[in-house]
Short mmCIF file of C-alpha atoms in Angstrom, two decimals:
data_model
loop_
_atom_site.label_atom_id
_atom_site.label_comp_id
_atom_site.label_asym_id
_atom_site.label_seq_id
_atom_site.Cartn_x
_atom_site.Cartn_y
_atom_site.Cartn_z
CA MET Y 1298 -36.62 159.13 95.76
CA ALA Y 1299 -39.49 159.71 97.96
CA LYS Y 1300 -42.64 157.98 97.00
CA ALA Y 1301 -46.41 159.27 97.44
CA CYS Y 1302 -48.02 156.32 98.94
CA VAL Y 1303 -51.64 155.32 99.45
CA ASN Y 1304 -51.87 152.81 102.25
CA ASN Y 1305 -54.89 150.66 103.46
CA LEU Y 1306 -57.43 152.10 100.95
CA PHE Y 1307 -60.63 150.02 101.56
CA VAL Y 1308 -62.85 149.56 98.82
CA SER Y 1309 -66.11 147.52 98.38
CA LEU Y 1310 -66.79 145.24 95.53
CA ASP Y 1311 -68.97 147.89 93.90
CA GLY Y 1312 -66.13 150.35 94.15
CA PHE Y 1313 -67.26 152.53 97.00
CA ALA Y 1314 -64.50 153.60 99.42
CA ALA Y 1315 -66.40 155.60 102.21
CA GLY Y 1316 -69.86 156.86 103.02
CA GLU Y 1317 -71.30 160.13 101.86
CA PHE Y 1318 -71.76 161.86 105.21
CA VAL Y 1319 -69.31 162.46 108.02
CA THR Y 1320 -70.65 163.34 111.48
CA PHE Y 1321 -69.10 163.46 114.74
CA ASP Y 1322 -70.66 159.95 115.72
CA GLN Y 1323 -69.50 158.24 112.53
CA PRO Y 1324 -66.35 159.76 111.18
CA ILE Y 1325 -66.29 157.52 108.16
CA GLY Y 1326 -69.82 157.97 107.20
CA GLU Y 1327 -72.02 155.20 106.19
CA ALA Y 1328 -69.42 152.83 105.13
CA GLN Y 1329 -68.62 150.95 108.46
CA ALA Y 1330 -69.08 147.59 106.77
CA LEU Y 1331 -65.80 148.42 104.96
CA PHE Y 1332 -63.94 148.32 108.06
CA SER Y 1333 -65.55 145.13 109.55
CA TYR Y 1334 -62.31 143.28 108.69
CA PHE Y 1335 -59.85 145.90 110.12
CA ASP Y 1336 -59.45 146.29 113.97
CA GLY Y 1337 -57.20 149.42 113.67
CA ARG Y 1338 -54.29 147.30 115.18
CA GLY Y 1339 -52.47 146.59 111.97
CA ILE Y 1340 -51.15 150.18 111.61
CA GLU Y 1341 -49.03 149.75 114.68
CA GLY Y 1342 -47.04 147.14 113.04
CA VAL Y 1343 -46.50 143.73 114.82
CA ASP Y 1344 -45.19 144.84 118.06
CA LYS Y 1345 -47.99 146.52 120.01
CA VAL Y 1346 -50.42 143.74 120.55
CA ASP Y 1347 -50.61 140.18 121.72
CA ALA Y 1348 -52.91 139.24 119.04
CA PRO Y 1349 -51.68 136.71 116.15
CA VAL Y 1350 -49.87 138.17 113.34
CA THR Y 1351 -52.07 137.53 110.20
CA ALA Y 1352 -51.25 138.38 106.71
CA ASP Y 1353 -53.73 141.08 106.80
CA ARG Y 1354 -52.06 142.68 109.94
CA ALA Y 1355 -48.53 142.27 108.31
CA LEU Y 1356 -49.71 144.21 105.17
CA PHE Y 1357 -51.52 146.96 106.91
CA ALA Y 1358 -48.38 147.59 108.93
CA MET Y 1359 -46.87 149.26 105.81
CA TRP Y 1360 -49.05 152.12 106.89
CA GLY Y 1361 -46.22 153.30 109.04
CA GLN Y 1362 -43.08 152.25 107.35
CA GLY Y 1363 -40.93 155.08 106.02
CA ILE Y 1364 -43.61 157.67 106.02
CA GLY Y 1365 -42.26 161.15 106.78
CA ALA Y 1366 -45.46 163.18 106.24
CA GLU Y 1367 -49.12 162.92 105.44
CA ILE Y 1368 -51.54 164.88 103.25
CA MET Y 1369 -55.23 164.47 104.25
CA GLY Y 1370 -58.58 165.86 103.27
CA ARG Y 1371 -60.50 168.19 105.67
CA LYS Y 1372 -63.03 165.52 106.59
CA LYS Y 1373 -60.48 163.17 107.78
CA PHE Y 1374 -59.44 165.89 110.24
CA GLY Y 1375 -62.84 167.04 111.36
CA PRO Y 1376 -66.58 167.19 110.53
CA GLN Y 1377 -66.75 170.94 110.39
CA THR Y 1378 -67.41 172.82 106.98
CA GLY Y 1379 -66.82 176.31 106.01
CA PRO Y 1380 -64.91 178.68 108.34
CA TRP Y 1381 -63.32 176.95 111.33
CA PRO Y 1382 -65.49 177.41 114.45
CA ASP Y 1383 -63.80 178.12 117.78
CA ASP Y 1384 -64.73 174.82 119.22
CA GLY Y 1385 -61.22 173.57 120.44
CA TRP Y 1386 -61.23 170.66 118.00
CA ARG Y 1387 -57.97 168.94 117.56
CA GLY Y 1388 -58.85 166.21 115.13
CA TRP Y 1389 -60.47 162.83 115.71
CA TRP Y 1390 -57.78 161.32 117.75
CA GLY Y 1391 -57.44 163.42 121.13
CA GLU Y 1392 -53.98 164.21 122.13
CA GLU Y 1393 -52.43 161.01 120.73
CA PRO Y 1394 -52.83 161.10 116.87
CA PRO Y 1395 -51.35 158.03 115.33
CA PHE Y 1396 -49.41 159.86 112.64
CA LYS Y 1397 -46.22 161.02 114.53
CA THR Y 1398 -45.23 163.12 111.50
CA PRO Y 1399 -46.31 166.49 109.89
CA CYS Y 1400 -49.75 166.23 108.45
CA PHE Y 1401 -51.00 168.64 105.81
CA VAL Y 1402 -54.82 169.20 105.88
CA LEU Y 1403 -56.26 170.55 102.67
CA THR Y 1404 -58.83 173.17 103.40
CA HIS Y 1405 -59.98 176.41 101.68
CA HIS Y 1406 -59.72 177.85 105.34
CA PRO Y 1407 -56.02 177.95 106.24
CA ARG Y 1408 -55.36 178.49 110.03
CA GLU Y 1409 -52.56 178.13 112.45
CA PRO Y 1410 -50.69 174.85 112.81
CA MET Y 1411 -51.22 172.54 115.72
CA GLU Y 1412 -48.56 170.53 117.46
CA PHE Y 1413 -48.70 167.29 119.62
CA ASP Y 1414 -46.20 165.77 121.96
CA ASN Y 1415 -45.78 162.66 119.98
CA GLY Y 1416 -44.44 164.41 116.84
CA THR Y 1417 -47.67 164.75 114.99
CA SER Y 1418 -48.41 168.30 113.71
CA PHE Y 1419 -51.35 169.45 111.59
CA HIS Y 1420 -50.71 172.27 109.03
CA PHE Y 1421 -53.79 173.64 107.20
CA ILE Y 1422 -53.13 174.77 103.67
CA ASP Y 1423 -55.07 175.88 100.56
CA ALA Y 1424 -53.18 174.11 97.85
CA SER Y 1425 -53.68 172.00 94.78
CA PRO Y 1426 -52.58 168.25 95.04
CA ALA Y 1427 -49.24 168.90 93.38
CA GLU Y 1428 -48.50 171.92 95.52
CA ALA Y 1429 -49.39 169.90 98.72
CA LEU Y 1430 -47.26 167.06 97.65
CA ALA Y 1431 -44.15 169.37 97.12
CA GLU Y 1432 -44.74 170.81 100.57
CA ALA Y 1433 -45.22 167.45 102.30
CA THR Y 1434 -42.22 166.00 100.51
CA SER Y 1435 -40.03 168.69 101.77
CA ALA Y 1436 -41.41 168.20 105.36
CA ALA Y 1437 -40.95 164.48 105.05
CA ASP Y 1438 -37.11 164.79 105.22
CA GLY Y 1439 -36.31 161.99 102.83
CA GLY Y 1440 -39.34 159.77 103.98
CA ASN Y 1441 -42.10 158.91 101.78
CA VAL Y 1442 -45.58 160.93 101.80
CA ARG Y 1443 -48.88 159.10 102.70
CA ILE Y 1444 -51.90 160.31 100.73
CA GLY Y 1445 -54.14 159.81 103.56
CA GLY Y 1446 -57.58 160.19 102.19
CA GLY Y 1447 -60.61 160.31 102.32
CA PRO Y 1448 -61.22 158.74 98.95
CA SER Y 1449 -62.35 161.86 97.07
CA MET Y 1450 -58.97 163.29 97.89
CA VAL Y 1451 -57.15 160.12 97.06
CA ARG Y 1452 -59.12 159.97 93.67
CA GLN Y 1453 -57.77 163.47 92.88
CA PHE Y 1454 -54.13 162.58 93.46
CA LEU Y 1455 -54.69 159.39 91.27
CA ALA Y 1456 -56.32 161.62 88.53
CA ASP Y 1457 -53.51 163.94 88.67
CA GLY Y 1458 -50.76 161.08 88.22
CA LEU Y 1459 -49.33 161.88 91.68
CA VAL Y 1460 -49.52 158.38 93.34
CA ASP Y 1461 -46.33 156.20 93.08
CA PHE Y 1462 -47.69 153.21 95.44
CA MET Y 1463 -51.15 152.25 96.37
CA HIS Y 1464 -52.24 149.46 98.72
CA LEU Y 1465 -55.77 148.69 97.85
CA VAL Y 1466 -57.96 146.37 100.10
CA ILE Y 1467 -60.97 144.96 98.33
CA VAL Y 1468 -63.61 144.18 100.95
CA PRO Y 1469 -66.15 141.27 99.99
CA VAL Y 1470 -69.27 143.65 100.67
CA THR Y 1471 -71.39 145.62 98.31
CA LEU Y 1472 -72.40 149.01 99.57
CA GLY Y 1473 -74.61 150.44 96.83
CA ARG Y 1474 -73.65 153.99 97.68
CA GLY Y 1475 -71.00 156.08 98.98
CA VAL Y 1476 -67.95 157.80 97.45
CA TRP Y 1477 -67.34 156.03 94.09
CA LEU Y 1478 -63.49 155.54 94.12
CA TRP Y 1479 -63.27 154.92 90.34
CA GLU Y 1480 -64.96 157.88 89.02
CA GLY Y 1481 -62.97 159.52 86.22
CA LEU Y 1482 -60.19 156.90 86.64
CA GLU Y 1483 -60.78 154.99 83.32
CA GLY Y 1484 -57.50 153.11 82.49
CA LEU Y 1485 -55.85 153.90 85.63
CA GLU Y 1486 -54.23 150.45 85.61
CA LYS Y 1487 -52.21 151.12 82.49
CA ASP Y 1488 -49.74 153.27 84.68
CA PHE Y 1489 -49.09 150.57 87.25
CA THR Y 1490 -47.95 147.03 87.88
CA ILE Y 1491 -50.42 145.35 90.13
CA GLU Y 1492 -50.00 142.27 92.32
CA SER Y 1493 -53.14 140.80 93.79
CA LEU Y 1494 -53.33 138.38 96.75
CA THR Y 1495 -56.23 137.08 98.89
CA THR Y 1496 -55.89 136.28 102.46
CA ALA Y 1497 -57.71 133.66 104.70
CA SER Y 1498 -59.96 136.50 105.88
CA GLY Y 1499 -61.45 136.93 102.35
CA LEU Y 1500 -59.78 140.46 101.83
CA THR Y 1501 -57.97 140.78 98.59
CA HIS Y 1502 -54.68 143.03 98.78
CA GLN Y 1503 -53.76 144.83 95.75
CA LEU Y 1504 -50.29 146.53 95.67
CA TRP Y 1505 -50.21 149.13 92.73
CA ASN Y 1506 -46.68 150.29 91.90
CA ARG Y 1507 -46.39 152.94 89.24
CA ARG Y 1508 -44.23 151.85 86.23
CA GLY Y 1509 -40.78 152.97 86.18
CA MET N 882 -46.07 140.19 126.48
CA ALA N 883 -42.94 140.15 124.50
CA LYS N 884 -42.92 137.52 121.82
CA ALA N 885 -40.15 135.19 120.57
CA CYS N 886 -40.32 135.62 116.76
CA VAL N 887 -38.77 133.65 114.01
CA ASN N 888 -38.66 135.78 110.87
CA ASN N 889 -37.99 135.12 107.29
CA LEU N 890 -36.99 131.30 107.75
CA PHE N 891 -36.58 130.03 104.11
CA VAL N 892 -37.04 126.34 103.67
CA SER N 893 -36.86 124.30 100.57
CA LEU N 894 -39.73 122.01 99.59
CA ASP N 895 -37.76 119.13 100.95
CA GLY N 896 -37.35 120.93 104.35
CA PHE N 897 -33.78 122.13 104.18
CA ALA N 898 -33.20 125.53 105.59
CA ALA N 899 -29.46 125.93 105.03
CA GLY N 900 -26.33 124.22 103.84
CA GLU N 901 -24.20 122.07 105.98
CA PHE N 902 -21.06 124.06 105.79
CA VAL N 903 -20.25 127.52 106.33
CA THR N 904 -17.11 129.09 104.87
CA PHE N 905 -15.98 132.71 104.86
CA ASP N 906 -17.00 132.68 101.03
CA GLN N 907 -20.46 131.28 101.51
CA PRO N 908 -21.92 132.33 104.80
CA ILE N 909 -25.15 130.38 104.30
CA GLY N 910 -23.33 127.24 103.13
CA GLU N 911 -24.80 125.34 100.10
CA ALA N 912 -28.19 126.60 99.97
CA GLN N 913 -27.82 129.80 98.07
CA ALA N 914 -30.84 128.59 95.79
CA LEU N 915 -33.00 129.26 98.82
CA PHE N 916 -32.24 132.99 98.68
CA SER N 917 -32.61 133.37 94.99
CA TYR N 918 -35.93 134.97 95.62
CA PHE N 919 -34.77 137.33 98.29
CA ASP N 920 -32.59 140.30 97.61
CA GLY N 921 -32.05 141.40 101.07
CA ARG N 922 -33.95 144.56 100.82
CA GLY N 923 -37.29 143.70 102.39
CA ILE N 924 -35.77 143.62 105.84
CA GLU N 925 -35.28 147.38 105.76
CA GLY N 926 -39.15 147.89 105.15
CA VAL N 927 -40.60 149.82 102.47
CA ASP N 928 -38.81 153.05 102.77
CA LYS N 929 -35.22 152.35 101.87
CA VAL N 930 -35.36 151.47 98.05
CA ASP N 931 -37.10 152.76 94.89
CA ALA N 932 -37.92 149.18 93.98
CA PRO N 933 -41.62 148.21 93.81
CA VAL N 934 -43.29 147.24 96.92
CA THR N 935 -44.10 143.41 96.40
CA ALA N 936 -46.05 141.29 98.67
CA ASP N 937 -43.07 139.60 99.48
CA ARG N 938 -41.20 142.53 100.42
CA ALA N 939 -44.08 143.73 102.57
CA LEU N 940 -44.09 140.60 104.51
CA PHE N 941 -40.19 140.18 104.85
CA ALA N 942 -40.32 143.73 106.46
CA MET N 943 -41.70 142.06 109.59
CA TRP N 944 -38.19 141.30 110.31
CA GLY N 945 -37.59 144.63 111.99
CA GLN N 946 -40.75 145.50 113.42
CA GLY N 947 -41.12 145.69 117.14
CA ILE N 948 -37.86 143.52 117.78
CA GLY N 949 -35.84 144.69 120.62
CA ALA N 950 -33.19 141.95 120.80
CA GLU N 951 -31.97 139.04 118.74
CA ILE N 952 -30.57 135.67 119.79
CA MET N 953 -28.24 134.01 117.00
CA GLY N 954 -26.25 130.85 116.59
CA ARG N 955 -22.46 131.29 116.46
CA LYS N 956 -22.19 130.37 112.72
CA LYS N 957 -24.66 133.34 111.89
CA PHE N 958 -21.90 135.64 113.51
CA GLY N 959 -18.76 134.14 112.16
CA PRO N 960 -17.35 130.82 110.58
CA GLN N 961 -14.85 130.16 113.38
CA THR N 962 -15.09 127.26 115.54
CA GLY N 963 -13.55 126.42 118.90
CA PRO N 964 -11.76 128.97 121.01
CA TRP N 965 -12.08 132.61 119.30
CA PRO N 966 -8.96 133.29 117.40
CA ASP N 967 -7.54 136.91 117.72
CA ASP N 968 -8.31 137.82 114.18
CA GLY N 969 -10.29 141.14 114.68
CA TRP N 970 -13.61 139.58 113.30
CA ARG N 971 -16.45 141.62 114.03
CA GLY N 972 -19.26 139.63 112.27
CA TRP N 973 -20.30 139.24 108.74
CA TRP N 974 -21.59 142.66 108.42
CA GLY N 975 -18.68 145.16 108.98
CA GLU N 976 -19.41 148.16 110.90
CA GLU N 977 -23.09 148.41 109.88
CA PRO N 978 -24.83 145.36 111.26
CA PRO N 979 -28.34 145.48 110.22
CA PHE N 980 -29.63 144.57 113.75
CA LYS N 981 -29.79 147.88 115.58
CA THR N 982 -30.32 145.95 118.84
CA PRO N 983 -28.51 143.80 121.48
CA CYS N 984 -27.68 140.49 119.78
CA PHE N 985 -26.95 137.38 121.98
CA VAL N 986 -24.61 134.94 120.30
CA LEU N 987 -24.83 131.47 121.57
CA THR N 988 -21.27 130.01 122.04
CA HIS N 989 -19.55 127.70 124.34
CA HIS N 990 -16.73 130.29 124.42
CA PRO N 991 -17.85 133.36 126.01
CA ARG N 992 -16.00 136.58 125.34
CA GLU N 993 -16.10 140.34 125.84
CA PRO N 994 -19.25 141.96 124.09
CA MET N 995 -18.64 144.26 120.86
CA GLU N 996 -20.59 147.55 120.29
CA PHE N 997 -21.37 149.38 117.19
CA ASP N 998 -22.49 153.01 116.54
CA ASN N 999 -25.65 152.12 115.11
CA GLY N 1000 -27.02 150.55 118.20
CA THR N 1001 -25.99 146.96 117.41
CA SER N 1002 -24.16 144.94 120.11
CA PHE N 1003 -23.04 141.36 120.40
CA HIS N 1004 -23.08 139.54 123.68
CA PHE N 1005 -21.39 136.16 123.74
CA ILE N 1006 -23.27 133.72 125.92
CA ASP N 1007 -23.12 130.06 126.93
CA ALA N 1008 -26.68 129.40 127.76
CA SER N 1009 -29.65 127.03 127.25
CA PRO N 1010 -32.38 128.26 124.65
CA ALA N 1011 -34.59 129.30 127.74
CA GLU N 1012 -31.88 131.24 129.64
CA ALA N 1013 -30.83 132.95 126.35
CA LEU N 1014 -34.50 134.00 125.81
CA ALA N 1015 -34.92 135.22 129.31
CA GLU N 1016 -31.80 137.33 128.96
CA ALA N 1017 -32.73 138.63 125.56
CA THR N 1018 -36.20 139.44 126.67
CA SER N 1019 -34.78 141.59 129.58
CA ALA N 1020 -32.54 143.35 127.03
CA ALA N 1021 -35.33 143.79 124.48
CA ASP N 1022 -36.98 146.42 126.93
CA GLY N 1023 -40.49 145.60 126.05
CA GLY N 1024 -39.77 144.64 122.49
CA ASN N 1025 -39.97 141.25 120.92
CA VAL N 1026 -37.10 138.96 120.70
CA ARG N 1027 -35.94 137.66 117.40
CA ILE N 1028 -34.80 134.02 117.07
CA GLY N 1029 -32.29 134.73 114.36
CA GLY N 1030 -30.94 131.28 113.29
CA GLY N 1031 -29.25 129.36 111.82
CA PRO N 1032 -31.81 126.61 111.29
CA SER N 1033 -30.24 124.28 113.79
CA MET N 1034 -30.80 126.83 116.59
CA VAL N 1035 -34.27 127.70 115.35
CA ARG N 1036 -35.23 123.97 115.56
CA GLN N 1037 -33.86 123.71 119.16
CA PHE N 1038 -36.03 126.82 120.11
CA LEU N 1039 -38.98 125.17 118.40
CA ALA N 1040 -38.31 121.70 120.11
CA ASP N 1041 -38.34 123.53 123.31
CA GLY N 1042 -41.59 125.23 122.76
CA LEU N 1043 -40.00 128.73 122.97
CA VAL N 1044 -41.37 130.25 119.63
CA ASP N 1045 -44.57 132.31 119.92
CA PHE N 1046 -44.38 133.32 116.09
CA MET N 1047 -42.78 132.08 112.93
CA HIS N 1048 -42.79 133.44 109.42
CA LEU N 1049 -41.81 130.59 107.27
CA VAL N 1050 -41.10 131.12 103.55
CA ILE N 1051 -41.39 127.96 101.44
CA VAL N 1052 -39.21 128.32 98.39
CA PRO N 1053 -40.11 126.14 95.24
CA VAL N 1054 -36.62 124.42 95.10
CA THR N 1055 -35.47 121.07 96.30
CA LEU N 1056 -32.11 121.00 97.70
CA GLY N 1057 -31.65 117.34 98.57
CA ARG N 1058 -29.31 118.03 101.50
CA GLY N 1059 -28.47 120.65 104.21
CA VAL N 1060 -29.81 121.16 107.62
CA TRP N 1061 -33.32 119.43 107.84
CA LEU N 1062 -35.46 121.94 109.66
CA TRP N 1063 -38.16 119.42 110.60
CA GLU N 1064 -35.86 116.63 112.32
CA GLY N 1065 -37.43 115.92 115.68
CA LEU N 1066 -40.41 118.27 115.23
CA GLU N 1067 -43.25 115.82 114.52
CA GLY N 1068 -46.52 117.21 115.35
CA LEU N 1069 -45.25 120.89 115.68
CA GLU N 1070 -48.26 122.15 113.91
CA LYS N 1071 -50.60 121.11 116.71
CA ASP N 1072 -49.31 123.99 118.99
CA PHE N 1073 -49.91 126.78 116.27
CA THR N 1074 -52.59 128.36 114.02
CA ILE N 1075 -51.16 128.45 110.40
CA GLU N 1076 -52.18 130.81 107.78
CA SER N 1077 -50.60 130.29 104.32
CA LEU N 1078 -50.55 132.42 101.35
CA THR N 1079 -48.67 132.27 98.01
CA THR N 1080 -47.47 135.26 96.11
CA ALA N 1081 -46.97 135.89 92.62
CA SER N 1082 -43.15 135.18 92.93
CA GLY N 1083 -44.03 131.63 93.77
CA LEU N 1084 -43.06 131.85 97.44
CA THR N 1085 -45.51 130.37 100.00
CA HIS N 1086 -45.56 132.48 103.20
CA GLN N 1087 -46.78 130.78 106.46
CA LEU N 1088 -47.59 132.62 109.58
CA TRP N 1089 -47.32 130.43 112.62
CA ASN N 1090 -48.93 131.89 115.65
CA ARG N 1091 -48.72 129.85 118.75
CA ARG N 1092 -52.17 128.85 120.08
CA GLY N 1093 -53.31 131.06 123.11
#
């Protein structure tokens, strides 16, 4: 059975998972403090860097394991809104997107897909969460599907009961504003078993597995 | 820089890492209690099983990440001693060894290599730890080298200062006998930074990274 997985979802103590505004200069909006603990290297696994293998990095490395496709919100792909401008934009990552799988970008403005040499492709679909998950599961070819965010989109998949596994990272900061992850998710924990552990960095990792 | 990595080394509270005797029926000797917490699935990563993703499994999954070659002691390959009998033995794992890389088996009785369809190969060499590491590093083609055990062999690599990273798993059992991992390693911790964390299962994971 393929699983729908949320990986490395960083949330502040007050429940904010990303800023309200996305610009070209600041892709994750106002919530940079959330990522002060994360250097981006973990997602490559333990092999790509000389840096020490911390528990944080080991757990972040689940990001890539067994994933065969991703679904992402439009703002994760780019800051544009409305009909797509003819601006040559191919995502925040240049010609080396880290995904290396098909990625489905949720948008009300479908367009032709984009392909990259490293195995990444972006497919722009106007679909409900359940429809997108069905399409991504098929494209994943037996692998799992990463529910890639941003947080509004993760929240929608959680509300619809579509998430099988979630790696939540609780960061010891209070942001005061942003996208509140928990909106409308009262009692979410009832559907999951939850394991918590805190590492030397001060991060608390929670592994949410949907009850069988 | 390639790293020499010890992954998933299980040790009891009293420091024993495996039993004294290896037989065909009991490959890890008398120390089965050490593995009562480990179902063998973690080494495949998070993708291969429907079971919940626990912190233990997430950390065990470092076993395969970024590894390009392994070095193992002779008893990890088989229970024979002395000159190799003509018994058709191809390792404990049948035709699907989990390694999927070149593996160097330390033995005083070199023999022809064995190849498997899944990318695993066994090369039988009579070499010092440093010589074996140089050969495996070359074969790893930019990947890291797993120091695969058994514990006597890991201890020798530790004593020779050849280990860059060690994932030690402390199991809350007392074995009373077996191979004592710590023999001759007084002050080993001075060369490493060590992060410890304990999971819900009761296992304590320690990540030893050699100081830069």
